[in-house]
């Protein structure tokens, strides 16, 4: 850590704050950064940072943390909060936070919006954009699109639904297969299958859709395109009689298919995307339906979420697949944020959305006091909200409203409010929001201590991963599972698209213990309550049955 390292971190904070539209603070950070940059003395030698021009108490504290730990929690938080779309613009080498902010002020907050602006030559009129910049930007967008990795299922699903709907106008049936159908948390590309007697019409419709940016290939029954959001998608039109085998094949996974094909061979059959055939006679013995294929192979029907070649074929041979939880089993959502902390909607709006989803109950869990960046509630505010929620529960019909909190697990494993306050609430979610790089023994001890607290109902987003941005905490998961079994603390499957935490693998492992799971959307707006399906998909991929999941049960006040 030298002076310019510290200055750079402060600049970065300024950039991110500016992106968020925060006034005055960015200038303060820039000023401090500049004066640190121009210091004669090494910053490490200072005892009191406030003697540096432009550095007040607040910034001095941050410098202290940077100098001591080499990193800054606050910066991590800011990064996490930056809307992904604007963050996306920062992937282009030409665009720094400052330029991103200028673009955002012109309504350009995503790469696709930037592309549109480039197409219409709207950029040269803006400050600092010459004709050369335009060319450079176009090129780097192309590059970026190509090297872009997997997308979040939660972002891809709405697009899939649009494509499905549009294609249904010209098809008898449309199914999105591949990893989307298996509810994998991230998706490489979108594989669409369709039945139609007029394939050319389907090809024409598909390649002309508003969502399509580039047509890579267009054939008589198959086309591949790049969508506006940069993801690749292809459509295959199939005859009705082989739709089942094509659906089976293109749903995958590849590993599942290989095992299934080998099983078919052992039974004297041949399985391909065209059908199931008798190897000797060549006679077709299946292929119009997926169910028929599994049945003819002597298997119970295997739901797409389980098709990962991780024991599902063996289980299906002995009729021992689990009865998987379904979205309609879910009776409530227990992880909602409101505008009391960092949510964007009111208590009422969130509750009414839950009621519109026909839930029996809904749990409010705003952030706790230590999480200042997310507007965490002081003890007074929490109690005030608690009283209001009680009143709303009396006045709003048709749904039970539970009053909870998402309490930070402090570094020493304690919670963020005194017991006397927490015991008044209906439930407590305890979550780690800091110290993500702590060593395994330290972080495991911290979390276990919280789980042993009898006031904790649910361990929120247990591993803390943010897909594509932050890895999981280095928790000893076996210990977490053992303690969960012992303390009856529910482990969350956080349904937020970037989290899906616990993930499918952990859920499967949890099934070996007597553990309760809790689905929570971590909704920060009323729309977000619809993320529940992502959590259900994750639960199903982890072989979870209804009985394992807390919010398939009726709520009993404690
Ligand atoms: P993705 O797109 O990376 O998220 O994952 P998938 O599973 O959608 O994979 P994708 O799009 O490459 O292929 C779709 C399905 O097609 C895949 O799940 C299984 C099937 N498939 C693809 N390649 C092969 C193969 O070489 N052998 C077999 N048996 N099946 C394959
Ligand atoms: Ca795919
Ligand atoms: Ca594909
Ligand atoms: Zn949280």
Coordinates of C-alpha atoms and ligand atoms in Angstrom, one line a residue:
X1 CA 0.0 0.0 0.0
X2 CA 1.6 3.2 -1.0
X3 CA 0.1 6.7 -1.4
X4 CA -1.1 6.1 -5.0
X5 CA -2.8 2.8 -4.0
X6 CA -4.8 4.6 -1.4
X7 CA -5.6 7.4 -3.7
X8 CA -6.8 5.0 -6.4
X9 CA -9.2 3.3 -3.9
X10 CA -10.6 6.7 -2.9
X11 CA -11.0 7.6 -6.6
X12 CA -12.8 4.4 -7.2
X13 CA -15.2 5.2 -4.4
X14 CA -15.8 8.6 -5.9
X15 CA -16.5 7.0 -9.3
X16 CA -19.0 4.5 -7.9
X17 CA -20.8 7.2 -5.8
X18 CA -21.0 9.4 -8.8
X19 CA -22.6 6.5 -10.7
X20 CA -25.2 6.2 -8.0
X21 CA -26.0 9.9 -8.4
X22 CA -24.7 10.8 -4.9
X23 CA -24.0 14.5 -4.6
X24 CA -21.0 16.2 -2.9
X25 CA -19.4 13.0 -1.4
X26 CA -17.6 12.1 -4.7
X27 CA -15.9 15.5 -4.7
X28 CA -14.8 15.0 -1.1
X29 CA -13.2 11.6 -2.0
X30 CA -11.5 13.0 -5.1
X31 CA -10.1 15.9 -3.1
X32 CA -8.7 13.6 -0.5
X33 CA -7.4 11.3 -3.2
X34 CA -5.6 14.2 -4.9
X35 CA -4.0 15.4 -1.7
X36 CA -2.8 11.9 -0.8
X37 CA -1.4 11.5 -4.3
X38 CA 0.7 14.7 -3.8
X39 CA 1.9 14.0 -0.3
X40 CA 5.6 14.1 0.3
X41 CA 5.5 11.6 3.2
X42 CA 4.5 7.9 3.0
X43 CA 0.9 7.5 4.1
X44 CA 1.9 4.5 6.3
X45 CA 3.9 6.8 8.5
X46 CA 0.9 9.0 9.6
X47 CA -0.6 8.6 13.0
X48 CA -3.6 10.9 12.4
X49 CA -4.8 11.1 8.8
X50 CA -7.0 14.1 9.5
X51 CA -4.0 16.3 9.3
X52 CA -4.0 15.6 5.5
X53 CA -5.8 18.4 3.7
X54 CA -9.3 17.3 2.6
X55 CA -9.3 14.3 4.9
X56 CA -12.0 14.4 7.6
X57 CA -13.0 11.8 10.3
X58 CA -15.0 9.6 7.9
X59 CA -12.3 9.3 5.2
X60 CA -9.6 8.9 7.8
X61 CA -11.4 5.8 9.1
X62 CA -11.5 4.4 5.7
X63 CA -7.8 5.1 5.1
X64 CA -7.0 3.4 8.3
X65 CA -8.9 0.3 7.2
X66 CA -7.1 0.3 3.8
X67 CA -3.7 0.7 5.4
X68 CA -4.3 -2.0 8.0
X69 CA -6.1 -4.6 5.9
X70 CA -5.2 -3.7 2.3
X71 CA -8.9 -3.5 1.4
X72 CA -12.1 -1.6 2.2
X73 CA -15.4 -3.1 3.1
X74 CA -17.2 0.0 2.0
X75 CA -15.8 -0.2 -1.5
X76 CA -16.8 -3.8 -1.8
X77 CA -20.3 -2.9 -0.8
X78 CA -20.4 -0.1 -3.4
X79 CA -19.2 -2.4 -6.1
X80 CA -21.9 -4.9 -5.1
X81 CA -24.6 -2.2 -5.3
X82 CA -23.6 -0.8 -8.7
X83 CA -26.4 -1.8 -11.1
X84 CA -25.2 -4.6 -13.2
X85 CA -26.2 -2.8 -16.4
X86 CA -24.0 0.3 -15.7
X87 CA -21.3 -2.1 -14.4
X88 CA -21.6 -3.8 -17.8
X89 CA -20.6 -0.5 -19.6
X90 CA -17.4 -0.5 -17.5
X91 CA -16.3 -3.7 -19.2
X92 CA -15.5 -1.7 -22.3
X93 CA -11.9 -0.4 -22.1
X94 CA -13.0 3.0 -23.5
X95 CA -15.5 3.6 -20.7
X96 CA -14.5 4.6 -17.2
X97 CA -17.0 5.3 -14.4
X98 CA -17.0 9.0 -15.4
X99 CA -18.0 8.3 -19.0
X100 CA -20.5 5.7 -17.9
X101 CA -22.1 8.3 -15.7
X102 CA -22.3 10.8 -18.6
X103 CA -23.8 8.1 -20.7
X104 CA -26.2 7.1 -18.0
X105 CA -27.3 10.7 -17.7
X106 CA -28.3 10.4 -21.4
X107 CA -30.3 7.3 -20.7
X108 CA -27.6 5.0 -22.0
X109 CA -27.1 2.5 -19.2
X110 CA -26.4 -0.8 -21.0
X111 CA -24.3 -2.0 -23.8
X112 CA -27.3 -2.7 -26.0
X113 CA -28.5 1.0 -25.4
X114 CA -25.0 2.1 -26.3
X115 CA -25.1 0.1 -29.5
X116 CA -28.4 1.7 -30.5
X117 CA -27.0 5.1 -29.8
X118 CA -24.0 4.3 -31.9
X119 CA -26.2 3.0 -34.8
X120 CA -28.1 6.3 -34.8
X121 CA -24.9 8.3 -34.4
X122 CA -26.1 9.9 -31.3
X123 CA -22.8 9.9 -29.5
X124 CA -20.7 12.5 -31.4
X125 CA -23.0 15.2 -30.1
X126 CA -22.0 14.4 -26.6
X127 CA -19.0 15.7 -24.9
X128 CA -15.7 13.9 -25.6
X129 CA -17.0 11.6 -28.3
X130 CA -15.3 12.0 -31.6
X131 CA -15.8 9.8 -34.7
X132 CA -12.8 7.8 -33.7
X133 CA -14.3 7.0 -30.3
X134 CA -17.4 5.7 -32.1
X135 CA -15.3 3.2 -34.1
X136 CA -13.4 2.1 -31.1
X137 CA -16.5 1.6 -29.1
X138 CA -18.1 -0.5 -31.8
X139 CA -15.1 -2.7 -32.0
X140 CA -14.8 -3.2 -28.3
X141 CA -18.5 -4.0 -28.0
X142 CA -18.1 -6.8 -30.6
X143 CA -15.1 -8.2 -28.7
X144 CA -16.9 -8.0 -25.4
X145 CA -19.9 -9.9 -26.8
X146 CA -17.8 -12.7 -28.0
X147 CA -15.8 -13.2 -24.8
X148 CA -18.9 -12.8 -22.6
X149 CA -19.4 -15.8 -20.3
X150 CA -22.5 -17.4 -19.0
X151 CA -25.6 -15.4 -18.1
X152 CA -27.7 -15.6 -15.0
X153 CA -30.7 -17.7 -15.5
X154 CA -32.8 -15.0 -13.8
X155 CA -31.9 -12.6 -16.6
X156 CA -32.3 -15.1 -19.4
X157 CA -35.7 -16.5 -18.4
X158 CA -37.7 -13.3 -19.2
X159 CA -36.1 -13.3 -22.7
X160 CA -36.9 -17.0 -23.2
X161 CA -40.5 -16.3 -22.4
X162 CA -40.7 -13.5 -24.9
X163 CA -39.2 -15.7 -27.6
X164 CA -41.5 -18.6 -26.7
X165 CA -44.6 -16.4 -26.9
X166 CA -43.6 -14.8 -30.3
X167 CA -42.8 -18.3 -31.8
X168 CA -46.1 -19.8 -30.6
X169 CA -47.9 -17.6 -33.1
X170 CA -46.3 -19.7 -35.9
X171 CA -45.8 -23.1 -34.2
X172 CA -47.9 -25.8 -32.7
X173 CA -45.5 -26.2 -29.8
X174 CA -42.4 -24.4 -28.5
X175 CA -40.1 -25.5 -25.7
X176 CA -36.9 -24.0 -24.5
X177 CA -34.6 -27.0 -23.8
X178 CA -30.9 -27.1 -22.7
X179 CA -29.7 -25.7 -19.4
X180 CA -32.7 -23.3 -19.1
X181 CA -35.1 -26.3 -18.9
X182 CA -32.8 -27.8 -16.3
X183 CA -32.9 -24.6 -14.3
X184 CA -29.1 -24.3 -14.1
X185 CA -28.1 -21.1 -12.3
X186 CA -26.2 -19.8 -15.4
X187 CA -26.9 -20.4 -19.0
X188 CA -24.5 -20.6 -22.0
X189 CA -27.0 -20.3 -24.8
X190 CA -30.7 -20.8 -25.4
X191 CA -31.8 -23.9 -27.3
X192 CA -35.4 -23.7 -28.6
X193 CA -37.3 -26.6 -30.1
X194 CA -40.5 -26.1 -32.1
X195 CA -43.1 -28.2 -33.9
X196 CA -44.5 -26.6 -37.0
X197 CA -45.7 -27.7 -40.5
X198 CA -44.2 -24.5 -41.9
X199 CA -40.6 -24.4 -40.9
X200 CA -39.7 -21.6 -43.3
X201 CA -42.3 -19.4 -41.7
X202 CA -40.8 -20.1 -38.3
X203 CA -37.3 -19.3 -39.5
X204 CA -38.5 -16.0 -41.0
X205 CA -40.4 -15.0 -37.8
X206 CA -37.5 -16.0 -35.5
X207 CA -34.7 -14.2 -37.4
X208 CA -36.9 -11.0 -37.7
X209 CA -37.8 -10.7 -34.0
X210 CA -37.0 -7.4 -32.3
X211 CA -34.9 -9.3 -29.7
X212 CA -32.5 -10.5 -32.5
X213 CA -29.4 -8.5 -33.2
X214 CA -27.3 -10.7 -35.6
X215 CA -28.4 -13.6 -37.7
X216 CA -25.5 -16.1 -37.6
X217 CA -27.2 -18.7 -39.8
X218 CA -30.6 -19.3 -41.3
X219 CA -31.4 -22.7 -42.7
X220 CA -34.6 -24.5 -43.7
X221 CA -35.3 -25.9 -40.2
X222 CA -32.6 -24.4 -38.0
X223 CA -31.4 -20.9 -37.4
X224 CA -28.9 -19.4 -35.0
X225 CA -28.9 -15.8 -33.8
X226 CA -27.3 -13.4 -31.3
X227 CA -29.9 -11.7 -29.3
X228 CA -29.7 -8.0 -28.3
X229 CA -28.5 -9.0 -24.8
X230 CA -25.5 -10.7 -26.4
X231 CA -26.7 -14.3 -25.8
X232 CA -26.8 -16.9 -28.6
X233 CA -30.0 -18.7 -29.4
X234 CA -31.1 -21.2 -31.9
X235 CA -34.4 -22.7 -33.0
X236 CA -34.9 -26.1 -34.5
X237 CA -38.1 -27.1 -36.1
X238 CA -38.9 -30.8 -35.7
X239 CA -41.6 -33.1 -36.9
X240 CA -44.1 -34.1 -34.3
X241 CA -43.1 -37.8 -34.2
X242 CA -39.5 -37.1 -33.1
X243 CA -40.3 -34.2 -30.8
X244 CA -39.9 -36.3 -27.6
X245 CA -36.5 -37.6 -28.5
X246 CA -35.3 -34.2 -29.7
X247 CA -36.5 -32.6 -26.5
X248 CA -34.8 -35.3 -24.5
X249 CA -31.6 -34.9 -26.4
X250 CA -31.4 -31.1 -26.4
X251 CA -32.4 -30.8 -22.7
X252 CA -29.3 -32.6 -21.8
X253 CA -27.2 -32.6 -19.9
X254 CA -24.7 -34.1 -22.2
X255 CA -23.5 -36.4 -19.4
X256 CA -27.0 -37.6 -18.6
X257 CA -27.6 -38.3 -22.3
X258 CA -24.4 -40.4 -22.6
X259 CA -25.5 -42.5 -19.7
X260 CA -29.0 -42.9 -21.0
X261 CA -27.7 -43.9 -24.5
X262 CA -25.5 -46.5 -22.9
X263 CA -28.4 -47.9 -20.9
X264 CA -30.4 -48.1 -24.2
X265 CA -27.5 -50.0 -25.8
X266 CA -27.5 -52.5 -23.0
X267 CA -31.2 -53.1 -23.7
X268 CA -30.6 -53.6 -27.4
X269 CA -31.9 -50.2 -28.3
X270 CA -30.4 -47.1 -29.9
X271 CA -31.3 -43.7 -28.6
X272 CA -30.7 -40.5 -30.7
X273 CA -32.3 -37.1 -31.2
X274 CA -34.4 -38.8 -33.9
X275 CA -36.0 -41.5 -31.7
X276 CA -35.6 -44.7 -29.9
X277 CA -34.9 -47.7 -32.2
X278 CA -34.6 -51.5 -32.0
X279 CA -30.9 -52.1 -32.9
X280 CA -31.6 -55.3 -34.7
X281 CA -34.7 -54.5 -36.7
X282 CA -34.3 -50.7 -36.9
X283 CA -37.9 -50.5 -35.8
X284 CA -38.8 -47.3 -34.0
X285 CA -40.0 -48.0 -30.5
X286 CA -40.2 -44.5 -29.1
X287 CA -39.6 -40.8 -29.7
X288 CA -42.8 -38.9 -29.8
X289 CA -42.8 -38.3 -26.1
X290 CA -40.0 -38.0 -23.4
X291 CA -42.1 -39.9 -21.0
X292 CA -42.4 -42.8 -23.5
X293 CA -38.6 -42.9 -23.9
X294 CA -37.9 -43.1 -20.2
X295 CA -40.6 -45.7 -19.8
X296 CA -39.4 -47.9 -22.6
X297 CA -35.9 -47.8 -21.0
X298 CA -37.4 -49.1 -17.8
X299 CA -37.1 -45.8 -15.9
X300 CA -39.4 -43.6 -13.9
X301 CA -39.8 -40.2 -15.6
X302 CA -36.8 -38.0 -14.7
X303 CA -37.6 -34.3 -14.3
X304 CA -35.1 -32.1 -16.3
X305 CA -33.7 -30.5 -13.1
X306 CA -32.2 -33.9 -12.1
X307 CA -30.6 -34.8 -15.5
X308 CA -27.0 -34.2 -14.5
X309 CA -25.8 -37.8 -14.3
X310 CA -25.5 -37.7 -10.6
X311 CA -27.4 -40.8 -9.6
X312 CA -30.8 -40.0 -11.2
X313 CA -30.7 -42.8 -13.7
X314 CA -30.0 -45.4 -11.0
X315 CA -32.7 -43.9 -8.7
X316 CA -35.2 -44.0 -11.6
X317 CA -34.4 -47.7 -12.2
X318 CA -35.7 -48.5 -8.7
X319 CA -38.5 -45.9 -8.6
X320 CA -36.7 -44.0 -5.9
X321 CA -36.6 -40.5 -7.3
X322 CA -37.7 -37.8 -4.8
X323 CA -41.1 -36.2 -5.0
X324 CA -39.7 -32.7 -5.8
X325 CA -41.0 -29.5 -4.3
X326 CA -43.0 -27.3 -6.7
X327 CA -43.6 -23.6 -7.0
X328 CA -47.3 -24.1 -6.1
X329 CA -46.2 -25.7 -2.8
X330 CA -44.7 -22.4 -1.6
X331 CA -47.0 -20.7 1.0
X332 CA -44.9 -17.7 1.8
X333 CA -41.8 -15.6 1.2
X334 CA -39.6 -14.9 4.2
X335 CA -37.0 -12.5 2.9
X336 CA -38.3 -9.1 1.9
X337 CA -36.6 -5.7 2.0
X338 CA -38.6 -2.5 1.9
X339 CA -37.9 1.2 1.6
X340 CA -37.3 1.2 5.3
X341 CA -33.8 0.0 4.4
X342 CA -32.5 -0.5 0.9
X343 CA -35.6 -1.8 -0.8
X344 CA -37.4 0.4 -3.3
X345 CA -41.0 -0.3 -2.4
X346 CA -43.1 0.4 0.6
X347 CA -44.2 -2.2 3.1
X348 CA -47.7 -2.1 1.7
X349 CA -46.6 -2.6 -1.9
X350 CA -44.5 -5.6 -0.9
X351 CA -47.3 -7.1 1.1
X352 CA -49.8 -6.6 -1.6
X353 CA -47.5 -8.3 -4.1
X354 CA -47.2 -11.3 -1.8
X355 CA -51.0 -11.5 -1.5
X356 CA -51.3 -11.3 -5.3
X357 CA -49.1 -14.4 -5.4
X358 CA -51.6 -16.1 -3.2
X359 CA -49.2 -16.6 -0.3
X360 CA -50.6 -17.4 3.1
X361 CA -47.9 -15.4 4.8
X362 CA -45.1 -13.0 4.1
X363 CA -42.1 -12.0 6.2
X364 CA -40.4 -8.6 6.3
X365 CA -36.7 -8.7 6.9
X366 CA -35.0 -5.3 6.4
X367 CA -31.3 -4.8 7.1
X368 CA -29.9 -4.3 10.6
X369 CA -28.0 -1.3 12.0
X370 CA -24.5 -2.3 11.2
X371 CA -25.2 -2.4 7.5
X372 CA -25.3 1.4 7.2
X373 CA -24.7 1.3 3.4
X374 CA -28.0 -0.5 3.0
X375 CA -29.8 1.8 5.4
X376 CA -29.9 -0.7 8.2
X377 CA -32.5 0.0 10.9
X378 CA -31.6 1.4 14.3
X379 CA -33.2 -0.4 17.3
X380 CA -35.8 2.4 17.5
X381 CA -36.6 2.2 13.8
X382 CA -36.9 -1.6 13.9
X383 CA -39.4 -1.4 16.8
X384 CA -41.3 1.3 15.1
X385 CA -41.5 -0.8 11.9
X386 CA -42.5 -3.8 14.0
X387 CA -45.5 -1.9 15.4
X388 CA -46.6 -0.7 12.0
X389 CA -46.3 -4.3 10.6
X390 CA -48.5 -5.5 13.4
X391 CA -51.1 -2.9 12.5
X392 CA -50.9 -3.8 8.8
X393 CA -51.4 -7.4 9.7
X394 CA -54.6 -6.4 11.4
X395 CA -55.8 -4.2 8.5
X396 CA -54.8 -6.1 5.4
X397 CA -57.0 -9.2 4.8
X398 CA -56.0 -12.4 3.2
X399 CA -52.4 -12.8 4.3
X400 CA -50.5 -13.1 7.5
X401 CA -47.7 -10.5 7.8
X402 CA -44.7 -11.5 9.8
X403 CA -42.3 -9.0 11.3
X404 CA -38.6 -10.0 11.2
X405 CA -35.2 -8.7 10.4
X406 CA -32.1 -9.6 8.5
X407 CA -29.5 -9.2 11.2
X408 CA -25.9 -8.9 10.4
X409 CA -23.8 -11.6 12.0
X410 CA -21.1 -9.4 13.6
X411 CA -17.4 -10.4 13.4
X412 CA -17.6 -12.1 16.8
X413 CA -20.7 -14.1 15.8
X414 CA -23.2 -12.0 17.8
X415 CA -26.2 -10.4 16.4
X416 CA -26.8 -6.8 15.6
X417 CA -29.5 -6.0 18.3
X418 CA -30.0 -6.9 21.9
X419 CA -32.0 -10.0 22.7
X420 CA -34.8 -7.9 24.3
X421 CA -35.5 -6.5 20.8
X422 CA -35.0 -9.6 18.7
X423 CA -37.3 -11.7 20.9
X424 CA -40.2 -9.5 20.0
X425 CA -40.0 -10.3 16.4
X426 CA -41.6 -13.2 14.6
X427 CA -38.4 -14.4 13.0
X428 CA -34.8 -13.5 12.5
X429 CA -32.6 -14.1 9.5
X430 CA -28.9 -13.9 10.3
X431 CA -26.5 -13.1 7.5
X432 CA -22.8 -12.4 6.9
X433 CA -22.3 -9.1 5.0
X434 CA -18.6 -8.5 5.7
X435 CA -15.2 -10.3 6.1
X436 CA -15.7 -12.4 3.0
X437 CA -12.0 -13.4 2.8
X438 CA -11.7 -14.7 6.4
X439 CA -10.0 -18.1 6.8
X440 CA -12.2 -21.2 7.2
X441 CA -11.9 -21.7 10.9
X442 CA -12.7 -18.0 11.6
X443 CA -15.7 -17.7 9.3
X444 CA -17.1 -21.1 10.3
X445 CA -16.8 -20.2 14.0
X446 CA -18.5 -16.9 13.4
X447 CA -21.5 -18.4 11.5
X448 CA -21.8 -21.4 13.9
X449 CA -22.1 -19.0 16.8
X450 CA -25.0 -17.2 15.2
X451 CA -26.7 -20.5 14.4
X452 CA -26.4 -21.5 18.0
X453 CA -28.3 -18.4 19.0
X454 CA -31.8 -19.6 19.8
X455 CA -33.2 -16.3 18.4
X456 CA -32.0 -17.1 14.9
X457 CA -34.6 -18.7 12.7
X458 CA -32.8 -18.7 9.3
X459 CA -29.2 -18.5 8.2
X460 CA -29.4 -16.1 5.2
X461 CA -27.5 -16.7 1.9
X462 CA -25.2 -19.0 3.8
X463 CA -22.1 -19.0 1.5
X464 CA -22.4 -15.3 0.5
X465 CA -21.4 -16.0 -3.1
X466 CA -22.4 -13.5 -5.8
X467 CA -22.3 -15.3 -9.2
X468 CA -19.6 -13.9 -11.4
X469 CA -18.5 -11.4 -8.8
X470 CA -17.7 -12.9 -5.5
X471 CA -16.8 -16.4 -4.5
X472 CA -18.3 -18.3 -1.5
X473 CA -17.2 -17.8 2.0
X474 CA -14.7 -20.5 3.0
X475 CA -17.2 -22.2 5.3
X476 CA -16.7 -25.8 6.4
X477 CA -20.1 -26.9 5.1
X478 CA -20.1 -30.2 6.9
X479 CA -19.9 -28.3 10.2
X480 CA -22.7 -26.0 9.0
X481 CA -24.9 -28.9 8.1
X482 CA -24.2 -30.7 11.4
X483 CA -25.0 -27.6 13.4
X484 CA -28.1 -26.9 11.4
X485 CA -29.3 -30.4 12.2
X486 CA -28.6 -29.9 15.9
X487 CA -29.9 -26.4 16.3
X488 CA -32.8 -26.6 13.8
X489 CA -31.7 -23.4 12.2
X490 CA -33.1 -23.3 8.7
X491 CA -30.6 -22.7 5.9
X492 CA -31.8 -20.3 3.3
X493 CA -32.0 -20.9 -0.4
X494 CA -31.7 -17.3 -1.4
X495 CA -33.6 -16.9 -4.7
X496 CA -32.0 -13.7 -5.9
X497 CA -30.6 -14.4 -9.4
X498 CA -27.0 -13.5 -8.5
X499 CA -27.1 -15.5 -5.3
X500 CA -29.0 -18.8 -5.5
X501 CA -27.3 -19.6 -2.2
X502 CA -27.4 -22.4 -1.0
X503 CA -26.7 -23.7 -4.5
X504 CA -28.0 -27.0 -6.0
X505 CA -24.9 -29.0 -4.8
X506 CA -25.3 -27.8 -1.2
X507 CA -29.0 -28.5 -1.2
X508 CA -28.3 -32.1 -2.4
X509 CA -25.8 -32.5 0.4
X510 CA -28.2 -30.9 3.0
X511 CA -30.6 -33.7 2.0
X512 CA -28.3 -36.2 3.7
X513 CA -29.0 -34.5 7.0
X514 CA -32.2 -33.7 8.9
X515 CA -32.2 -30.1 7.8
X516 CA -34.8 -27.5 7.1
X517 CA -34.4 -25.2 4.1
X518 CA -36.1 -21.8 3.8
X519 CA -36.8 -20.1 0.4
X520 CA -36.5 -16.4 0.4
X521 CA -36.4 -14.0 -2.5
X522 CA -34.3 -11.3 -0.9
X523 CA -36.7 -9.0 -2.8
X524 CA -35.7 -5.4 -3.0
X525 CA -38.8 -4.4 -5.0
X526 CA -42.2 -6.0 -5.4
X527 CA -41.3 -7.4 -8.8
X528 CA -38.5 -9.4 -7.2
X529 CA -40.9 -11.6 -5.3
X530 CA -41.1 -13.5 -8.6
X531 CA -37.6 -14.8 -8.1
X532 CA -39.2 -17.5 -6.0
X533 CA -39.2 -19.8 -9.0
X534 CA -35.4 -19.6 -9.3
X535 CA -35.1 -20.9 -5.7
X536 CA -37.6 -23.6 -6.4
X537 CA -35.5 -24.6 -9.4
X538 CA -32.4 -24.7 -7.3
X539 CA -34.1 -26.8 -4.6
X540 CA -35.3 -29.2 -7.3
X541 CA -31.9 -29.5 -8.8
X542 CA -30.8 -30.4 -5.3
X543 CA -33.4 -33.2 -5.1
X544 CA -35.3 -31.4 -2.4
X545 CA -38.8 -32.5 -1.5
X546 CA -41.6 -30.4 -0.1
X547 CA -41.1 -31.7 3.4
X548 CA -37.6 -30.3 3.6
X549 CA -38.7 -26.7 3.0
X550 CA -40.0 -24.5 5.7
X551 CA -42.2 -22.3 3.6
X552 CA -44.2 -25.1 2.1
X553 CA -45.6 -25.4 5.7
X554 CA -48.3 -23.3 7.3
X555 CA -46.8 -20.7 9.6
X556 CA -47.1 -21.2 13.4
X557 CA -46.2 -18.2 15.5
X558 CA -43.4 -18.9 17.9
Ligands
LIG1 P1 -25.2 -24.3 -21.7 O1 -25.8 -23.9 -23.0 O2 -23.7 -24.3 -21.7 O3 -25.8 -23.6 -20.5 O4 -25.6 -25.8 -21.4 P2 -26.6 -26.8 -22.2 O5 -26.8 -28.0 -21.4 O6 -27.8 -26.1 -22.7 O7 -25.6 -27.3 -23.4 P3 -25.7 -27.0 -25.0 O8 -26.4 -25.7 -25.3 O9 -24.2 -27.0 -25.4 O10 -26.4 -28.2 -25.6 C1 -27.8 -28.4 -25.4 C2 -28.0 -29.9 -25.1 O11 -27.7 -30.6 -26.3 C3 -27.1 -30.5 -24.1 O12 -27.6 -30.2 -22.8 C4 -27.1 -31.9 -24.4 C5 -27.2 -31.9 -25.9 N1 -25.8 -32.1 -26.4 C6 -25.0 -31.1 -26.9 N2 -23.9 -31.7 -27.3 C7 -24.0 -33.0 -27.1 C8 -23.1 -34.1 -27.3 O13 -22.0 -34.0 -27.7 N3 -23.6 -35.4 -26.9 C9 -24.8 -35.5 -26.3 N4 -25.2 -36.7 -26.0 N5 -25.6 -34.5 -26.1 C10 -25.2 -33.3 -26.5
LIG2 CA1 -27.8 -24.2 -24.0
LIG3 CA1 -26.8 -24.8 -27.6
LIG4 ZN1 -28.3 -10.2 2.9

